[in-house]
mmCIF file of C-alpha atoms in Angstrom:
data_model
loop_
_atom_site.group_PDB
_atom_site.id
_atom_site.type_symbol
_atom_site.label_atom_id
_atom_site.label_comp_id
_atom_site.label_asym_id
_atom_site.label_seq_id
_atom_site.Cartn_x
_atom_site.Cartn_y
_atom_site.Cartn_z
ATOM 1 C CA UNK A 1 7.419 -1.517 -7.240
ATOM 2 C CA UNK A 2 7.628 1.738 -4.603
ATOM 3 C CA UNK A 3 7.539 4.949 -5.004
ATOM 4 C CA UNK A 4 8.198 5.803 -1.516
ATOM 5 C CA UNK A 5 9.824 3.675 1.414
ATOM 6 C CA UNK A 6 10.415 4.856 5.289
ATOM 7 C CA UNK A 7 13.027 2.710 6.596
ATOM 8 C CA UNK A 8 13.708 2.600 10.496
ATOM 9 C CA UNK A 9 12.427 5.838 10.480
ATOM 10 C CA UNK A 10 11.977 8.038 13.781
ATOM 11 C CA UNK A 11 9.905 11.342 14.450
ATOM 12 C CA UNK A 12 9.543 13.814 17.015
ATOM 13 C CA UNK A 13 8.068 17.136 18.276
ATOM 14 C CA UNK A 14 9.916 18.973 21.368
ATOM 15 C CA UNK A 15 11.831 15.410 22.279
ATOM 16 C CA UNK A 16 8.564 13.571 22.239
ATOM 17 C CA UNK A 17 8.619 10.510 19.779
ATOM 18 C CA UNK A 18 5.656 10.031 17.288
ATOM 19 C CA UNK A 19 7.011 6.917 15.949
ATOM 20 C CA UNK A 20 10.464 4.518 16.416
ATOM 21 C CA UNK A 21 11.559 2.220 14.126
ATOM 22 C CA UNK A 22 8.885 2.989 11.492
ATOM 23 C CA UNK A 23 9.154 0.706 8.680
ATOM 24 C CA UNK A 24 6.690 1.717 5.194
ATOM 25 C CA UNK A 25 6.110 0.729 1.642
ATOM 26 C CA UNK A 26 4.054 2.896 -0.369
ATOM 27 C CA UNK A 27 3.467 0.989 -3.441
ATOM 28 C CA UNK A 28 4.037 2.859 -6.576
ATOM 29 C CA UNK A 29 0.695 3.678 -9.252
ATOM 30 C CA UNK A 30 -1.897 3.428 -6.366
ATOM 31 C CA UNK A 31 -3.832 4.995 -4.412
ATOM 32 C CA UNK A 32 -2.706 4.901 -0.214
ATOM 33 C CA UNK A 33 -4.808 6.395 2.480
ATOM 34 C CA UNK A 34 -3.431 6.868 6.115
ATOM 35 C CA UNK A 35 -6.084 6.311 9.095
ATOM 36 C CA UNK A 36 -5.789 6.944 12.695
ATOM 37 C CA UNK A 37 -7.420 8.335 15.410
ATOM 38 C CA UNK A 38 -6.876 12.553 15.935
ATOM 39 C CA UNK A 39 -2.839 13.293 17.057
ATOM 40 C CA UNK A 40 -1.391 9.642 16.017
ATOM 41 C CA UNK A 41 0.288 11.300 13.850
ATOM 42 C CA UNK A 42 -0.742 10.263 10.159
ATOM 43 C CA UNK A 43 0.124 13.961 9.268
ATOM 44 C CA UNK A 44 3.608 13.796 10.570
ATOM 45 C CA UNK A 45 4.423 10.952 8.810
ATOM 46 C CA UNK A 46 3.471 12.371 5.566
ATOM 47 C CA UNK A 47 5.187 15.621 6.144
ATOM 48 C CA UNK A 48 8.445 13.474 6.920
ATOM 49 C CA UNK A 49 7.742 11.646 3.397
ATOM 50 C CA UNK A 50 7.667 14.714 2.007
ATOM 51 C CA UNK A 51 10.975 15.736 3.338
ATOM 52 C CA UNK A 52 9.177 18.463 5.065
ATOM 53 C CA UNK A 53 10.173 16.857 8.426
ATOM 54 C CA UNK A 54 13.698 16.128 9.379
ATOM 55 C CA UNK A 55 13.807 12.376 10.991
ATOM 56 C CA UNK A 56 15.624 11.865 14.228
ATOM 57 C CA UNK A 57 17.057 8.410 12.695
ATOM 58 C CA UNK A 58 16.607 6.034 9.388
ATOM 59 C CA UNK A 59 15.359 7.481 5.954
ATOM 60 C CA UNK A 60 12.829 8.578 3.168
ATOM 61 C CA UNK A 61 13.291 6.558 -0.095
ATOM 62 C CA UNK A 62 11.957 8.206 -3.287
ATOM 63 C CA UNK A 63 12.504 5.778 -6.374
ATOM 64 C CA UNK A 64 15.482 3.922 -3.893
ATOM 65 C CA UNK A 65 17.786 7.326 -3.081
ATOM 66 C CA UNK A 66 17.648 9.086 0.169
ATOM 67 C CA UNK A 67 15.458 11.793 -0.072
ATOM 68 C CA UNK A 68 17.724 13.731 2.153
ATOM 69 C CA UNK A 69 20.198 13.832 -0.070
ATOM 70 C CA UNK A 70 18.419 14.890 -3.016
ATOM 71 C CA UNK A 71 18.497 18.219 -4.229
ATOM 72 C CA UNK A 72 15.332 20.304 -3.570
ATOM 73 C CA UNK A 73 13.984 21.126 -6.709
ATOM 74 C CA UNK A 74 15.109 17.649 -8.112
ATOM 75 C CA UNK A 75 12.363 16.302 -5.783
ATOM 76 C CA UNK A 76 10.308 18.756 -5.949
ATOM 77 C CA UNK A 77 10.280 17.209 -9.494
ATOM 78 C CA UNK A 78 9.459 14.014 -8.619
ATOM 79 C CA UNK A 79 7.125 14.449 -5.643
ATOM 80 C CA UNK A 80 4.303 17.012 -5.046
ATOM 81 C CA UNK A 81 2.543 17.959 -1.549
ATOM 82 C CA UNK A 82 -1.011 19.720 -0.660
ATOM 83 C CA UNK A 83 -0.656 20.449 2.816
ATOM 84 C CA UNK A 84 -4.208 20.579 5.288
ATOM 85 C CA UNK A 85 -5.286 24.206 4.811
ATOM 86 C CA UNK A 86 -3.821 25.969 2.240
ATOM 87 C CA UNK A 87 -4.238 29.828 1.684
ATOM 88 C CA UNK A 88 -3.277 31.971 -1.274
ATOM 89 C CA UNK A 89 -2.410 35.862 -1.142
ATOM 90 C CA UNK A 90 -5.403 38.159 -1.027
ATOM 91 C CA UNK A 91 -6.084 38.730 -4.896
ATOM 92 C CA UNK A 92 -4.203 35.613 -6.480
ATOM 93 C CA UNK A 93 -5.908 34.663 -9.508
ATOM 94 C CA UNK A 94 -5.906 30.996 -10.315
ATOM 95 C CA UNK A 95 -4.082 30.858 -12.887
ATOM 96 C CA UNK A 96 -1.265 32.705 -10.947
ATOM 97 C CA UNK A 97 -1.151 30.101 -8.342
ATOM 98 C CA UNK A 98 -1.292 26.932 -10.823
ATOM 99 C CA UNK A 99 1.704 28.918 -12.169
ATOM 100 C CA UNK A 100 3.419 28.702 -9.324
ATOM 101 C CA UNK A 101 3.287 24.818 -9.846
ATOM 102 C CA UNK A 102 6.388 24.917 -12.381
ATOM 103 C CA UNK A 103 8.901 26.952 -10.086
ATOM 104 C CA UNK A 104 11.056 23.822 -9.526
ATOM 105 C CA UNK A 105 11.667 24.137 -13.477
ATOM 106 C CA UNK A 106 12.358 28.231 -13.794
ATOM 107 C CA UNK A 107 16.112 29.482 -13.563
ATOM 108 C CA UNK A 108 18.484 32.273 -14.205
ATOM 109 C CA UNK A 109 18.932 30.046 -17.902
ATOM 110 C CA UNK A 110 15.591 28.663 -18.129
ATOM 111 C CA UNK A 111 12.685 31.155 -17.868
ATOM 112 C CA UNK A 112 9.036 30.351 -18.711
ATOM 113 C CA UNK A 113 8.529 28.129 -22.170
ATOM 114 C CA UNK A 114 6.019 26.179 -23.954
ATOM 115 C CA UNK A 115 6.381 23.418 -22.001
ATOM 116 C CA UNK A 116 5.094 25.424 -18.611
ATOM 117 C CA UNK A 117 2.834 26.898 -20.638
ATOM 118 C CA UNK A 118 1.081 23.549 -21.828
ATOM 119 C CA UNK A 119 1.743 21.895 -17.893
ATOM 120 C CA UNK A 120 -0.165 24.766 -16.813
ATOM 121 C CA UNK A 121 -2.932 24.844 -19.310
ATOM 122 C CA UNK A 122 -3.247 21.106 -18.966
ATOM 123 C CA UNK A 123 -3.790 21.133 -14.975
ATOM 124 C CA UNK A 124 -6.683 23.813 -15.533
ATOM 125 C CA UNK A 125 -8.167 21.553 -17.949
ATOM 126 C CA UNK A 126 -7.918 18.111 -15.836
ATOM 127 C CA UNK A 127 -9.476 19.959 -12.908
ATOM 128 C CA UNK A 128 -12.045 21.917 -14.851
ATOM 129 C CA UNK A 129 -11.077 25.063 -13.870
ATOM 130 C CA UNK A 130 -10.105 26.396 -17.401
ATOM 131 C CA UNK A 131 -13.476 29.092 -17.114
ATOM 132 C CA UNK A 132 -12.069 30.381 -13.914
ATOM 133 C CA UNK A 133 -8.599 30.956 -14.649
ATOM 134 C CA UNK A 134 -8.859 34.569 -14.125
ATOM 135 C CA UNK A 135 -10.970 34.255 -10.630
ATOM 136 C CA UNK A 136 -9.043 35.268 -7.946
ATOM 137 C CA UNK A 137 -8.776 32.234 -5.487
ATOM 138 C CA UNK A 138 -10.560 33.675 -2.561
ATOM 139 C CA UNK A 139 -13.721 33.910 -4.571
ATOM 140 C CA UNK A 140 -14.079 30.485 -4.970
ATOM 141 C CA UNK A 141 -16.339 27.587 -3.333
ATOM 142 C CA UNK A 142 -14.705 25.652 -1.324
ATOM 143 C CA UNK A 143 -14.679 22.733 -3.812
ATOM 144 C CA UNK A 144 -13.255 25.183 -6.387
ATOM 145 C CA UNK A 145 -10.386 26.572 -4.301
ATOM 146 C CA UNK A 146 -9.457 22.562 -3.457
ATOM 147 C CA UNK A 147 -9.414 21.876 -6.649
ATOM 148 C CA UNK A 148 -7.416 24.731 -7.698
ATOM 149 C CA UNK A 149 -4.361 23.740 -5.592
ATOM 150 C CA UNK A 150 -4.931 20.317 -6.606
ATOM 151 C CA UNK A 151 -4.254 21.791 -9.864
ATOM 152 C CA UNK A 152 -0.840 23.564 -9.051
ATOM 153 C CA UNK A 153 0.620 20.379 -7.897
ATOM 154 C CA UNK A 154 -0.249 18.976 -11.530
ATOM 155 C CA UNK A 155 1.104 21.396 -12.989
ATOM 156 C CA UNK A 156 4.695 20.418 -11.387
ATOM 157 C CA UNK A 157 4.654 17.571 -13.306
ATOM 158 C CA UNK A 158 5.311 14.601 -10.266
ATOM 159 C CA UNK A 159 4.479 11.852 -10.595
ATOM 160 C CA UNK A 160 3.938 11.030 -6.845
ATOM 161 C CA UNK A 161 1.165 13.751 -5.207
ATOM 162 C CA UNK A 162 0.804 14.058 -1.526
ATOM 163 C CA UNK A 163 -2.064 15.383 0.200
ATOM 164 C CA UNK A 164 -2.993 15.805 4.315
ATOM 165 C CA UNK A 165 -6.875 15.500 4.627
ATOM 166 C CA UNK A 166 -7.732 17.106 1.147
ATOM 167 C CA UNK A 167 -11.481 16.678 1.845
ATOM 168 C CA UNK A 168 -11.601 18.751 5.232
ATOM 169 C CA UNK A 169 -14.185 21.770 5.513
ATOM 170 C CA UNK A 170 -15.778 20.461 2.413
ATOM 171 C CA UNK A 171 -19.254 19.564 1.958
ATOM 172 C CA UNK A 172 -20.089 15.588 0.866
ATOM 173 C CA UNK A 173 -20.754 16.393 -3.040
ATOM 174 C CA UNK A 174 -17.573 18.644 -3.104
ATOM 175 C CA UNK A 175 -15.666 15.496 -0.967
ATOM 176 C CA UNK A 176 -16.674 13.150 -3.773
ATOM 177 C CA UNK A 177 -15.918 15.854 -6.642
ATOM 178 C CA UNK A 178 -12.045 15.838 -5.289
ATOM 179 C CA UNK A 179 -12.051 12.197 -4.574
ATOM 180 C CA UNK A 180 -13.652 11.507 -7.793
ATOM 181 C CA UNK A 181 -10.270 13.817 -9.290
ATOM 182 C CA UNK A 182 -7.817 12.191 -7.243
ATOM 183 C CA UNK A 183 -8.782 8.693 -8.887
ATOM 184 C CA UNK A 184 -9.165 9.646 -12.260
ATOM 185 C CA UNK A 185 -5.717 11.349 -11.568
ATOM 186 C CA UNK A 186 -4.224 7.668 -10.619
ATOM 187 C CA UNK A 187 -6.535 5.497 -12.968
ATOM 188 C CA UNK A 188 -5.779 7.951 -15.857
ATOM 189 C CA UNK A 189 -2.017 8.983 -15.228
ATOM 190 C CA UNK A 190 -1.048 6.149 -13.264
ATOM 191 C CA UNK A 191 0.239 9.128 -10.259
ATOM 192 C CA UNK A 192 0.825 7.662 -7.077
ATOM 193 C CA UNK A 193 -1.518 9.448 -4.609
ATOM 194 C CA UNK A 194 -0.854 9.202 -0.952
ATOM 195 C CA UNK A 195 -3.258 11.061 1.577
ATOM 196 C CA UNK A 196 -4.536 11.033 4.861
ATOM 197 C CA UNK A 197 -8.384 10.897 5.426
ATOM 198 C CA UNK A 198 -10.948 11.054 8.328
ATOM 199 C CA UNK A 199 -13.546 9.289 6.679
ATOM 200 C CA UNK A 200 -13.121 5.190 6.810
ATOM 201 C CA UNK A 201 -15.842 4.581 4.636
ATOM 202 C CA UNK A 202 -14.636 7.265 1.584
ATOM 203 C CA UNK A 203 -11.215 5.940 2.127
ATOM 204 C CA UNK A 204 -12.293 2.218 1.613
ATOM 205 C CA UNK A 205 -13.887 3.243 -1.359
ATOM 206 C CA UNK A 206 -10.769 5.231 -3.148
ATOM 207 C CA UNK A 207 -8.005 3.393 -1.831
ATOM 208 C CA UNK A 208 -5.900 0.807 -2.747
ATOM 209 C CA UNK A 209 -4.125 0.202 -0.032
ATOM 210 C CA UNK A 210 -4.731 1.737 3.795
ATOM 211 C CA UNK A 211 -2.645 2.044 6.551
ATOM 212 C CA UNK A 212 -3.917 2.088 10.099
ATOM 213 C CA UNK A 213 -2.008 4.046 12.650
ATOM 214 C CA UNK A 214 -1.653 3.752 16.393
ATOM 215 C CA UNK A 215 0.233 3.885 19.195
ATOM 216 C CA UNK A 216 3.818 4.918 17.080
ATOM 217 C CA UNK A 217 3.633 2.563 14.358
ATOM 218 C CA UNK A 218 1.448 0.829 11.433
ATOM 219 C CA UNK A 219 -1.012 -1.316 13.049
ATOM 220 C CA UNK A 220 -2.296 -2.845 10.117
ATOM 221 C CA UNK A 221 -2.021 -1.924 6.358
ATOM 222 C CA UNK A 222 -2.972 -4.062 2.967
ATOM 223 C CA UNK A 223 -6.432 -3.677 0.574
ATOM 224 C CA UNK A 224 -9.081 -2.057 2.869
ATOM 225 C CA UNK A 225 -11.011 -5.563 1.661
ATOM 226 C CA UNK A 226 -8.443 -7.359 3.784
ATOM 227 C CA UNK A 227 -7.726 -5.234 6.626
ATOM 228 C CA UNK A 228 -10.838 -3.065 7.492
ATOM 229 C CA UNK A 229 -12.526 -5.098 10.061
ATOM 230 C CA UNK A 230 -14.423 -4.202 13.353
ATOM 231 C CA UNK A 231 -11.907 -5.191 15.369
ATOM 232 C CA UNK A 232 -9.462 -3.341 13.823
ATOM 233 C CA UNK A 233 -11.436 0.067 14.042
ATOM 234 C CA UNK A 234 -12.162 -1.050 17.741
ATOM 235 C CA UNK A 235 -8.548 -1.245 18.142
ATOM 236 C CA UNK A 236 -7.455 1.721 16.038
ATOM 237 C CA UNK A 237 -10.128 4.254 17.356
ATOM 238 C CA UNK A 238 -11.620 3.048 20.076
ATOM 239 C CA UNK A 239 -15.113 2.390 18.144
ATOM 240 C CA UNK A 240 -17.588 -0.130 18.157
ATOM 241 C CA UNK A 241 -19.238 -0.960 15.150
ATOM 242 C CA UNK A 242 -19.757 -3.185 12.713
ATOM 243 C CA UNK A 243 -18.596 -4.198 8.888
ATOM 244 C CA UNK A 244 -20.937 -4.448 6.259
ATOM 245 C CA UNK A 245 -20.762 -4.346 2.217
ATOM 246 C CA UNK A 246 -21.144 -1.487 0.715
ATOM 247 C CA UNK A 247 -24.407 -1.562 -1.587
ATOM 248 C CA UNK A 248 -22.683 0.460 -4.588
ATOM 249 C CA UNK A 249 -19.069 -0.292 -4.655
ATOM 250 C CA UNK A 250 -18.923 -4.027 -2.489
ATOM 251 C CA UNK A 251 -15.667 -2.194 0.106
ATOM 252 C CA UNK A 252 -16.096 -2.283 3.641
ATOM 253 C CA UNK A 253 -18.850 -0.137 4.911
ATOM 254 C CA UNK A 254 -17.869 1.095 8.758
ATOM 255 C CA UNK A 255 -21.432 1.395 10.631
ATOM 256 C CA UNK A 256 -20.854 2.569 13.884
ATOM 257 C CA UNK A 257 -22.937 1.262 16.999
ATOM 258 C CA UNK A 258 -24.261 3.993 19.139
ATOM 259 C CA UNK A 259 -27.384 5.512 20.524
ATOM 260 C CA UNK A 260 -28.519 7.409 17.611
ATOM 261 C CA UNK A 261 -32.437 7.989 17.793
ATOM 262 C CA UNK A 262 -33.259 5.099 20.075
ATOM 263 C CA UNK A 263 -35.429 5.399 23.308
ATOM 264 C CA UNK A 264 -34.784 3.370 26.192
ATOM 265 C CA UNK A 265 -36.365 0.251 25.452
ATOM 266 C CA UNK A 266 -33.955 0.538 22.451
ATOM 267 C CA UNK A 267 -36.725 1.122 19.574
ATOM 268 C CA UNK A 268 -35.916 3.635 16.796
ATOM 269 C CA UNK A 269 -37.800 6.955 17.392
ATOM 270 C CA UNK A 270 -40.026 8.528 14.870
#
């Protein structure tokens, strides 16, 4: 089954193509990572899934209809997106921007109800952030404030969640503590969870499926078991290294070659 599908899609910025005759499954109840070296355009492509980005040519599936042509809160019903970055209003509290998760469900006829009310509570509760409801988002970590918007996009109730490099400017345990959310997220509540991430060896860990970008198109994509290989990352980045097991989890483990604290003569330094 998909949950998303780019078929003989093409993107561009100022007449410059990112990609031609981009062809992509993203299978439904899993977990999908995009890779690729800085400006391939793994961001792009996610924007254009999100119908954020109009295509020059082909289409966006969500569920098999073109996401074009679907009203805007209907998918904003179905599909949820964290772009890189985020910032709230001075003063927001967090509750008022998890709020802010149910707008695609508020109208002239249907104001706020029970059901927003439990959506919202719930989303505070899955991302532990019940105790600082009434924080104003600026006064949170960094982890925190991640986790917060990670929050408002549960509370809109998609099933499909979207994220560009959700783990950027955040230290490793605060990485692992939105990974960590993220899975439980798709193990739990079977959401489809599509993001893009910088980090090889977190994304061979958390994904089900990866898919390698270069030079406009998917280079390779499939379990990172099958398709996360040395020459692949030489290929894809430009990187020599090589591919061992991880010790905890058994996914490929990127190690890349380079100088590192070695003399001349090539012997590790004190």
């Amino acid at each position: 089954m998909t949950a998303l599908e780019a078929k003989e899609l093409a993107l561009s910025y100022g007449g410059n193509y990112i990609f031609r005759d981009l062809n992509l499954v993203i299978p439904k109840g899993k977990i999908t990572v995009f890779i690729g070296s800085n400006g391939c355009g793994k961001s792009t492509l996610l924007r254009s899934m999100a119908r954020l980005l109009k295509p020059q040519q082909g289409s966006v599936l969500l569920d098999g209809s073109d996401i074009a042509k679907l009203r805007t809160k209907e998918v904003a019903k179905q599909l949820a997106i964290l772009p890189q970055g985020p910032t709230a209003p001075e003063g927001l509290t967090v509750l008022q921007l998890v709020k802010q998760g149910r707008y695609p469900y508020q109208s002239w006829l249907q104001q706020w109800s029970r059901e927003d009310e439990k959506s919202v509570r719930e989303a505070l509760e899955a991302t532990n952030l019940t105790e600082l409801a009434e924080r104003t988002v600026d006064s949170l970590s960094g982890g925190q404030r991640q986790r917060a918007w990670i929050a408002m996009t549960l509370a809109q109730g998609t099933d499909i969640i979207l994220l560009d490099e959700p783990t950027t400017y955040l230290d490793l345990t605060h990485q692992i503590e939105v990974l960590d959310l993220l899975y439980k997220l798709n193990t739990e509540e079977n959401r489809t969870i599509v993001m893009v991430l910088h980090d090889i060896n977190l994304a061979c860990r958390y994904a089900h499926h990866i898919v390698a970008i270069k030079d406009q198109r998917v280079y390779a994509e499939g379990k990172p078991e099958d398709i996360v290989t040395a020459s692949m990352i030489e290929a894809v980045f430009d990187l020599s290294c090589s591919i061992i097991p991880d010790p905890i989890f058994g996914t490929p483990l990127c190690v890349p070659h380079g100088k590192g604290r070695l003399d001349v003569a090539g012997r590790t330094k004190a």
